[in-house]
Coordinates of C-alpha atoms and ligand atoms in Angstrom, one line a residue:
M536 CA -17.3 228.3 117.2
V537 CA -16.1 228.5 113.6
R538 CA -17.0 231.2 111.2
I539 CA -18.6 230.0 108.0
R540 CA -15.9 231.5 105.8
E541 CA -13.4 229.2 107.5
L542 CA -15.4 226.1 107.4
S543 CA -13.6 224.5 104.4
A544 CA -10.4 224.3 106.5
A545 CA -12.4 222.3 109.1
A546 CA -13.6 219.5 106.8
G547 CA -13.9 216.2 108.7
Q548 CA -14.2 217.9 112.1
V549 CA -17.2 218.5 114.3
V550 CA -17.7 222.2 114.8
S551 CA -20.2 224.7 116.1
V552 CA -21.6 227.5 113.9
A553 CA -23.7 230.4 115.1
G554 CA -25.8 232.4 112.9
W555 CA -29.3 233.1 111.5
L556 CA -31.6 230.9 109.6
H557 CA -31.6 232.3 106.0
H558 CA -33.6 229.7 104.0
R559 CA -35.1 226.2 104.5
R560 CA -36.0 223.6 102.0
E561 CA -37.9 220.4 102.7
G562 CA -36.9 217.1 101.2
G563 CA -39.2 214.6 102.9
R564 CA -36.8 212.8 105.3
V565 CA -34.1 215.5 104.9
R566 CA -34.1 219.3 105.5
F567 CA -31.7 221.7 104.2
L568 CA -31.2 224.8 106.4
E569 CA -29.1 227.6 105.1
V570 CA -27.5 229.4 107.9
R571 CA -25.6 232.7 107.6
D572 CA -23.3 234.3 110.0
G573 CA -22.1 237.5 108.2
T574 CA -19.1 235.8 106.7
G575 CA -20.9 233.4 104.5
V576 CA -23.8 230.9 104.1
V577 CA -23.6 227.2 104.9
Q578 CA -26.1 224.5 104.1
C579 CA -26.9 222.4 107.1
V580 CA -28.3 219.0 106.4
A581 CA -30.8 217.5 108.9
R582 CA -31.7 213.9 108.4
R583 CA -34.7 212.5 110.2
E584 CA -33.2 209.1 111.0
A585 CA -30.1 210.5 112.4
L586 CA -31.7 212.9 114.8
A587 CA -33.6 212.8 118.0
P588 CA -37.3 213.4 117.2
E589 CA -37.4 216.8 119.1
V590 CA -34.3 218.0 117.2
W591 CA -35.9 216.9 113.9
D592 CA -39.1 218.8 114.9
V593 CA -37.2 222.0 115.8
S594 CA -35.5 221.9 112.4
G595 CA -38.9 222.2 110.7
E596 CA -40.5 224.8 113.1
L597 CA -38.0 227.6 113.2
G598 CA -38.9 230.8 111.4
L599 CA -36.6 232.5 109.0
E600 CA -34.1 234.8 110.7
T601 CA -34.2 232.7 114.0
S602 CA -30.7 233.0 115.6
L603 CA -29.3 229.6 116.4
R604 CA -26.3 227.3 116.9
V605 CA -25.7 224.2 114.8
V606 CA -23.3 221.5 115.8
G607 CA -22.1 218.8 113.5
P608 CA -19.3 217.5 111.2
V609 CA -18.2 219.5 108.2
R610 CA -18.4 217.5 105.0
R611 CA -16.9 218.3 101.6
D612 CA -19.5 218.6 98.9
E613 CA -18.6 220.0 95.6
R614 CA -22.1 221.1 94.8
A615 CA -22.4 223.2 98.0
P616 CA -21.5 226.9 98.0
G617 CA -18.1 227.1 99.6
G618 CA -17.5 223.5 98.9
V619 CA -18.7 222.2 102.3
E620 CA -21.9 221.5 104.2
L621 CA -22.6 220.8 107.9
V622 CA -24.4 217.7 109.0
V623 CA -26.8 218.6 111.8
Q624 CA -26.2 216.8 115.1
E625 CA -27.5 219.5 117.5
L626 CA -29.6 222.5 116.7
V627 CA -30.2 225.1 119.4
P628 CA -32.3 228.1 118.8
V629 CA -30.8 231.3 120.5
H630 CA -33.9 233.4 119.9
R631 CA -36.9 232.1 118.0
T632 CA -38.3 234.3 115.4
A633 CA -41.8 234.2 113.6
G634 CA -43.2 236.3 110.9
Y635 CA -39.9 237.9 109.6
P636 CA -41.3 240.8 107.5
I637 CA -38.9 240.5 104.5
T638 CA -39.8 237.5 102.4
P639 CA -38.4 236.3 99.1
K640 CA -41.3 237.9 97.3
E641 CA -40.9 241.4 95.7
H642 CA -41.2 244.3 98.1
G643 CA -41.6 248.0 97.2
V644 CA -38.8 250.4 97.9
D645 CA -40.7 252.3 100.7
F646 CA -41.3 249.0 102.5
L647 CA -37.7 248.0 102.2
M648 CA -36.5 251.4 103.3
D649 CA -38.8 251.4 106.3
H650 CA -37.2 248.0 107.2
R651 CA -33.8 249.0 106.4
H652 CA -32.6 247.7 109.7
L653 CA -33.6 244.3 108.6
W654 CA -33.1 244.7 104.8
I655 CA -29.3 245.0 105.3
R656 CA -29.2 241.3 106.2
S657 CA -30.1 240.3 102.7
P658 CA -27.1 238.9 100.8
R659 CA -27.1 241.6 98.2
Q660 CA -27.3 244.5 100.8
A661 CA -24.6 242.8 103.0
A662 CA -22.3 242.5 99.9
I663 CA -22.7 246.1 99.2
L664 CA -21.8 247.1 102.8
R665 CA -18.7 244.8 102.5
V666 CA -17.6 246.5 99.3
R667 CA -18.2 249.9 100.9
A668 CA -15.7 248.9 103.7
A669 CA -13.2 247.6 101.1
L670 CA -13.4 250.8 99.2
M671 CA -12.9 253.0 102.3
R672 CA -9.9 250.8 103.2
A673 CA -8.5 251.2 99.7
V674 CA -8.7 254.9 99.9
R675 CA -6.8 255.1 103.2
E676 CA -4.3 252.6 101.9
F677 CA -3.5 254.7 98.9
L678 CA -3.3 258.0 100.7
D679 CA -1.3 256.7 103.7
A680 CA 1.2 255.1 101.3
R681 CA 1.7 258.3 99.6
G682 CA 2.5 260.2 102.8
F683 CA -0.9 261.9 103.3
V684 CA -1.6 262.4 107.0
E685 CA -5.3 261.8 108.1
V686 CA -6.6 264.8 110.0
T687 CA -10.0 264.9 111.6
A688 CA -12.1 267.9 110.6
P689 CA -14.9 269.1 112.8
V690 CA -18.5 268.1 112.1
L691 CA -19.8 271.1 114.1
T692 CA -18.8 274.2 112.3
H693 CA -19.4 277.9 112.6
T694 CA -19.9 278.7 108.9
A695 CA -20.5 277.4 105.4
C696 CA -17.9 275.9 103.1
E697 CA -19.7 275.1 99.9
G698 CA -22.6 277.8 100.0
T699 CA -25.2 278.7 102.5
S700 CA -28.3 277.3 100.8
Q701 CA -27.5 273.7 101.8
L702 CA -26.7 274.1 105.6
F703 CA -28.1 272.0 108.3
E704 CA -28.3 274.4 111.2
T705 CA -28.2 273.4 114.8
R706 CA -27.4 275.1 118.1
Y707 CA -24.0 275.2 119.9
F708 CA -25.1 276.3 123.3
D709 CA -26.1 279.9 122.7
Q710 CA -24.8 280.4 119.2
P711 CA -25.9 278.9 115.9
A712 CA -23.8 276.1 114.4
F713 CA -23.8 274.1 111.2
L714 CA -23.2 270.5 110.4
S715 CA -20.1 270.4 108.1
Q716 CA -20.5 270.4 104.4
S717 CA -16.8 269.7 103.8
G718 CA -13.6 269.7 105.8
Q719 CA -11.7 271.5 103.1
L720 CA -11.2 274.8 104.8
Y721 CA -9.7 273.1 107.8
N722 CA -7.5 270.9 105.6
E723 CA -6.1 274.1 104.2
A724 CA -4.9 275.0 107.6
A725 CA -3.6 271.6 108.3
I726 CA -1.3 271.5 105.3
A727 CA 0.9 274.1 106.8
A728 CA 1.5 271.8 109.7
L729 CA 1.7 268.5 107.9
G730 CA 2.3 269.1 104.1
R731 CA -0.2 266.7 102.7
V732 CA -3.3 265.7 104.5
Y733 CA -6.8 264.2 104.1
C734 CA -9.9 264.2 106.1
F735 CA -12.4 261.4 105.8
G736 CA -15.7 261.6 107.3
P737 CA -19.4 262.6 107.0
A738 CA -20.6 265.7 105.1
F739 CA -24.1 267.1 105.4
R740 CA -26.0 268.9 102.7
A741 CA -29.7 270.2 103.2
E742 CA -30.2 269.7 99.5
R743 CA -33.9 269.7 98.4
S744 CA -32.9 267.1 95.9
K745 CA -34.6 263.8 95.5
T746 CA -32.4 262.0 92.9
R747 CA -30.6 258.8 92.6
R748 CA -27.3 260.4 93.5
H749 CA -28.2 262.8 96.4
L750 CA -27.9 262.0 100.0
Q751 CA -28.3 264.5 102.8
E752 CA -25.5 262.8 104.7
F753 CA -22.7 261.2 102.8
W754 CA -19.0 260.4 103.3
M755 CA -16.3 262.2 101.6
V756 CA -12.5 261.8 101.5
E757 CA -10.8 265.1 101.0
P758 CA -7.0 265.3 100.2
E759 CA -5.3 268.7 100.3
M760 CA -1.7 269.3 99.2
A761 CA 0.7 272.1 99.9
F762 CA 2.8 273.2 96.9
A763 CA 0.6 271.4 94.4
G764 CA -1.1 272.7 91.3
F765 CA -3.8 271.8 88.8
E766 CA -1.9 268.9 87.1
E767 CA -0.9 267.1 90.3
N768 CA -4.4 267.5 91.7
L769 CA -5.8 265.6 88.7
E770 CA -3.1 263.1 88.7
V771 CA -3.7 262.2 92.4
Q772 CA -7.4 261.7 91.7
E773 CA -6.7 259.5 88.7
A774 CA -4.2 257.3 90.7
L775 CA -6.6 257.2 93.6
V776 CA -9.6 256.1 91.6
V777 CA -7.6 253.5 89.6
H778 CA -6.2 252.1 92.9
V779 CA -9.6 251.9 94.6
V780 CA -11.2 250.2 91.5
E781 CA -8.3 247.7 91.3
R782 CA -8.5 246.8 95.0
V783 CA -12.2 246.4 95.0
V784 CA -12.2 244.2 91.8
A785 CA -9.4 242.1 93.4
A786 CA -10.8 241.8 96.9
C787 CA -14.5 241.7 96.2
A788 CA -15.1 239.3 93.3
E789 CA -17.8 237.4 95.2
E790 CA -19.6 240.6 96.2
L791 CA -19.5 242.0 92.6
A792 CA -21.0 238.7 91.3
R793 CA -23.7 239.0 94.0
V794 CA -24.9 242.4 92.9
G795 CA -24.6 241.4 89.2
R796 CA -21.7 243.7 88.3
D797 CA -19.4 242.6 85.5
P798 CA -15.9 243.5 86.4
E799 CA -15.1 243.9 82.7
A800 CA -16.8 247.3 82.8
L801 CA -14.2 248.4 85.4
A802 CA -11.2 246.9 83.5
R803 CA -10.9 250.0 81.3
V804 CA -10.6 252.4 84.3
T805 CA -6.9 253.2 83.6
A806 CA -5.0 256.5 83.7
P807 CA -4.9 259.0 82.1
F808 CA -8.6 260.0 82.2
P809 CA -9.9 262.0 79.3
R810 CA -10.2 265.8 79.9
L811 CA -12.7 268.2 78.5
S812 CA -12.7 271.9 79.3
Y813 CA -16.0 273.4 80.3
D814 CA -16.4 275.0 76.9
E815 CA -15.7 271.6 75.2
A816 CA -18.3 270.1 77.5
L817 CA -20.9 272.7 76.4
R818 CA -20.2 271.9 72.8
L819 CA -20.6 268.1 73.4
L820 CA -23.8 268.8 75.2
R821 CA -25.1 271.1 72.3
A822 CA -24.3 268.4 69.8
Q823 CA -26.6 266.0 71.9
G824 CA -29.4 268.6 71.9
L825 CA -28.7 269.8 75.5
E826 CA -28.4 273.6 75.7
L827 CA -26.6 275.1 78.8
A828 CA -26.1 278.8 79.1
W829 CA -22.4 279.7 79.5
G830 CA -21.8 280.3 83.2
E831 CA -24.2 277.8 84.6
D832 CA -23.0 274.8 86.5
L833 CA -23.6 271.4 85.0
G834 CA -26.7 269.8 86.3
A835 CA -27.4 266.0 86.7
P836 CA -28.7 265.5 83.1
H837 CA -25.6 267.3 81.7
E838 CA -23.2 265.2 83.7
T839 CA -25.0 262.1 82.8
A840 CA -24.9 262.9 79.0
I841 CA -21.1 263.7 79.2
A842 CA -20.3 260.7 81.3
R843 CA -22.2 258.5 79.0
A844 CA -19.9 259.5 76.1
F845 CA -16.8 257.9 77.8
D846 CA -15.9 254.4 78.9
R847 CA -13.8 255.6 81.9
P848 CA -14.0 258.6 84.3
V849 CA -13.7 262.0 82.6
F850 CA -12.5 265.4 84.0
V851 CA -14.4 268.5 83.1
H852 CA -12.1 271.4 84.0
R853 CA -12.0 275.2 84.1
Y854 CA -15.6 276.2 85.0
P855 CA -16.7 279.7 85.0
A856 CA -15.8 281.2 88.4
R857 CA -19.4 282.3 89.0
A858 CA -20.6 278.7 88.9
K859 CA -18.2 277.5 91.7
P860 CA -17.4 278.4 95.3
F861 CA -15.4 281.5 96.4
Y862 CA -12.1 279.8 97.2
M863 CA -11.1 278.6 93.8
Q864 CA -8.1 280.1 92.0
P865 CA -8.8 281.9 88.7
D866 CA -7.1 280.7 85.6
P867 CA -4.3 283.2 85.0
D868 CA -5.0 282.9 81.2
Q869 CA -8.7 283.5 81.4
P870 CA -9.6 285.0 84.8
E871 CA -13.4 284.4 84.3
L872 CA -12.5 280.7 84.7
V873 CA -11.2 278.8 87.7
L874 CA -8.6 276.1 88.0
N875 CA -11.0 273.4 89.0
A876 CA -12.1 270.0 87.7
D877 CA -15.0 267.7 88.4
L878 CA -14.5 264.1 87.8
L879 CA -17.6 262.4 86.1
A880 CA -17.9 258.6 86.3
P881 CA -18.9 256.7 83.1
E882 CA -22.1 254.8 82.3
G883 CA -24.0 257.9 83.1
Y884 CA -23.1 258.1 86.8
G885 CA -21.9 261.7 86.8
E886 CA -19.8 263.6 89.3
I887 CA -17.9 261.6 91.8
A888 CA -15.2 264.1 92.8
G889 CA -14.7 267.8 92.6
G890 CA -11.6 269.8 93.3
S891 CA -9.5 272.9 92.6
V892 CA -6.4 275.0 93.1
R893 CA -7.2 277.4 96.0
I894 CA -6.6 281.1 96.1
E895 CA -3.3 281.9 97.8
E896 CA -3.4 285.8 97.8
V897 CA -5.1 287.6 100.7
E898 CA -6.5 290.4 98.6
L899 CA -8.0 288.2 95.9
L900 CA -9.5 286.0 98.5
T901 CA -11.2 288.7 100.4
R902 CA -12.5 290.2 97.2
R903 CA -14.0 286.9 96.1
M904 CA -15.5 286.5 99.6
A905 CA -17.1 289.8 99.4
E906 CA -18.5 289.0 95.9
A907 CA -19.9 285.7 97.2
G908 CA -21.5 287.7 100.2
I909 CA -19.4 286.0 102.8
D910 CA -18.4 288.1 105.8
A911 CA -14.5 287.8 105.9
A912 CA -14.7 288.5 109.8
Q913 CA -16.5 285.2 110.1
L914 CA -13.7 283.4 108.4
E915 CA -10.7 285.5 109.8
W916 CA -8.7 282.3 110.6
Y917 CA -9.1 281.2 107.0
V918 CA -7.9 284.6 105.6
D919 CA -5.0 284.4 108.1
L920 CA -3.7 281.3 106.3
R921 CA -2.9 283.7 103.4
R922 CA -1.0 286.0 105.7
Y923 CA 1.3 283.5 107.4
G924 CA 3.3 281.6 104.9
S925 CA 0.7 281.1 102.2
V926 CA 1.7 278.6 99.5
P927 CA 0.2 277.3 96.2
H928 CA -2.1 274.4 97.1
A929 CA -4.8 272.3 95.7
G930 CA -7.2 269.5 96.7
F931 CA -10.3 267.6 96.0
G932 CA -13.2 265.7 97.5
L933 CA -14.3 262.2 96.5
G934 CA -17.8 261.2 97.4
I935 CA -17.8 257.6 98.7
E936 CA -21.5 256.7 98.0
R937 CA -21.4 257.9 94.4
T938 CA -18.1 256.1 93.8
L939 CA -19.5 252.9 95.2
A940 CA -22.8 253.2 93.3
W941 CA -20.7 253.5 90.0
I942 CA -18.3 250.7 90.9
L943 CA -21.1 248.4 91.7
G944 CA -23.5 249.6 88.9
L945 CA -26.2 250.4 91.4
E946 CA -29.4 252.3 90.4
H947 CA -29.4 254.5 93.5
V948 CA -27.1 255.7 96.2
R949 CA -29.6 254.7 98.9
E950 CA -28.2 251.2 98.8
T951 CA -24.6 252.4 99.3
T952 CA -24.8 253.1 103.0
A953 CA -26.4 251.2 105.8
F954 CA -28.8 253.9 107.0
P955 CA -29.1 256.5 104.3
R956 CA -30.4 260.0 105.1
L957 CA -32.7 261.1 102.2
L958 CA -34.8 264.0 101.5
Y959 CA -37.9 262.4 103.1
R960 CA -36.2 259.8 105.3
L961 CA -34.6 260.0 108.7
Y962 CA -36.0 256.5 109.8
P963 CA -34.6 254.1 110.8
Ligands
4AD831 O1 -18.2 269.0 94.7 P1 -18.3 269.0 96.2 O2 -19.4 269.8 96.8 O3 -16.9 269.5 96.7 C1 -16.5 269.9 98.0 O4 -17.2 269.8 99.0 C2 -15.1 270.4 98.1 N1 -15.0 271.2 99.3 C3 -14.2 269.3 98.1 C4 -12.8 269.6 98.2 O5 -12.2 270.2 97.2 N2 -12.1 269.3 99.3 O6 -18.4 267.6 96.8 C5 -17.4 266.6 96.5 C6 -18.0 265.3 96.2 C7 -18.9 265.3 94.9 O7 -18.2 265.1 93.7 C8 -19.8 264.1 95.2 O8 -19.1 262.9 94.9 C9 -20.0 264.1 96.7 O9 -18.9 264.9 97.2 N3 -21.3 264.7 97.0 C10 -22.4 264.1 97.4 N4 -22.6 262.7 97.4 C11 -23.8 262.4 97.8 N5 -24.9 263.2 98.0 C12 -24.7 264.5 97.9 N6 -25.7 265.4 98.3 C13 -23.4 265.0 97.5 N7 -22.8 266.2 97.4 C14 -21.6 266.0 97.0
MG832 MG1 -19.1 269.4 93.0

């Protein structure tokens, strides 16, 4: 059996291909069957006079998405996608299919989402999933090459990281437990063992948000660095995003074309990224008629407006402490601000990463926890990290789905993962 992607190397040979019937075109005494196998699509040409009558009949009967094997010689044909076609000699259905629900006509989003288990077979959706894999590979490639050690953070946790309003609660035998919102707190422990670490896994947020950028389950890569400060934290984000975009553009030209994304839009993604302080961001918003009270976090419309003003990702830094989680280090020059930054993607995509310098002093940390209404006894281990060899440290989290939606120019994050968990969707 030869995979379709490798067919052009087999020109002239008789091969067997296994896949699914994607499309059929009738040409009188000839039939063109497009077969896909996950690596590509090949046109298989069935000629009436060259085939036994029963094979010819089968070639006309099979429903779309029938799984099958085709045997025949590979023939060069400049007009064919991939430069080759397969001349049908044998055609063996594996499982016959009738009435495949997804047809070339337009379907509504709800219908497609209800049939997501089948929808992912469509060339556009499969291309997105391939790019997702390439993006995740590029993230690991970058961090591994820079000496970050991947650490697995737990998914079942005993307390909140990013605020209690968004927790999915479950049971851990006889005690309550929560699905992880972020592996950051565990990373802060791991840096004292390994120096520079990252965790890469799912995060869960019970956000009652139905927007094109919110998922209730998403993937996040979270690097954390001992002995690093504000500047380095931003530089690593810049370099990571530049690397990921370069790798995806280089490795996924076919997929970008398939989803209609012009790689030109990504050619401007070079470091350094512009930086705006929170106060500058408020001024920019005001100039566009968007008022935001000082102290409030930016919402989606604000991020969109800021991100639209730039042609590459932009950092908004030093937010008011009260808009952000308890663990962020105050700015020594303006203690009402924190040493954080959110990275907003251009073309209106908004926040793709968020990070900060972390508090290193035990007194300050426990005071900020108390102000945030967090019981320090619940996070004794986290406070301990400030008692035993505390160091300046910083890190960030990059959301995979939002980054992918921006890189591919997608309307909605629901297409960025095989089986998205959305506010009103846990099926399939
Ligand atoms: O800004 P967030 O909440 O930051 C943290 O969780 C930190 N603990 C990360 C760290 O410093 N280690 O989330 C980080 C990123 C966001 O910028 C966004 O890309 C993504 O995670 N994200 C979501 N993506 C999809 N759906 C949601 N509901 C998301 N919430 C956050
Ligand atoms: Mg954030």
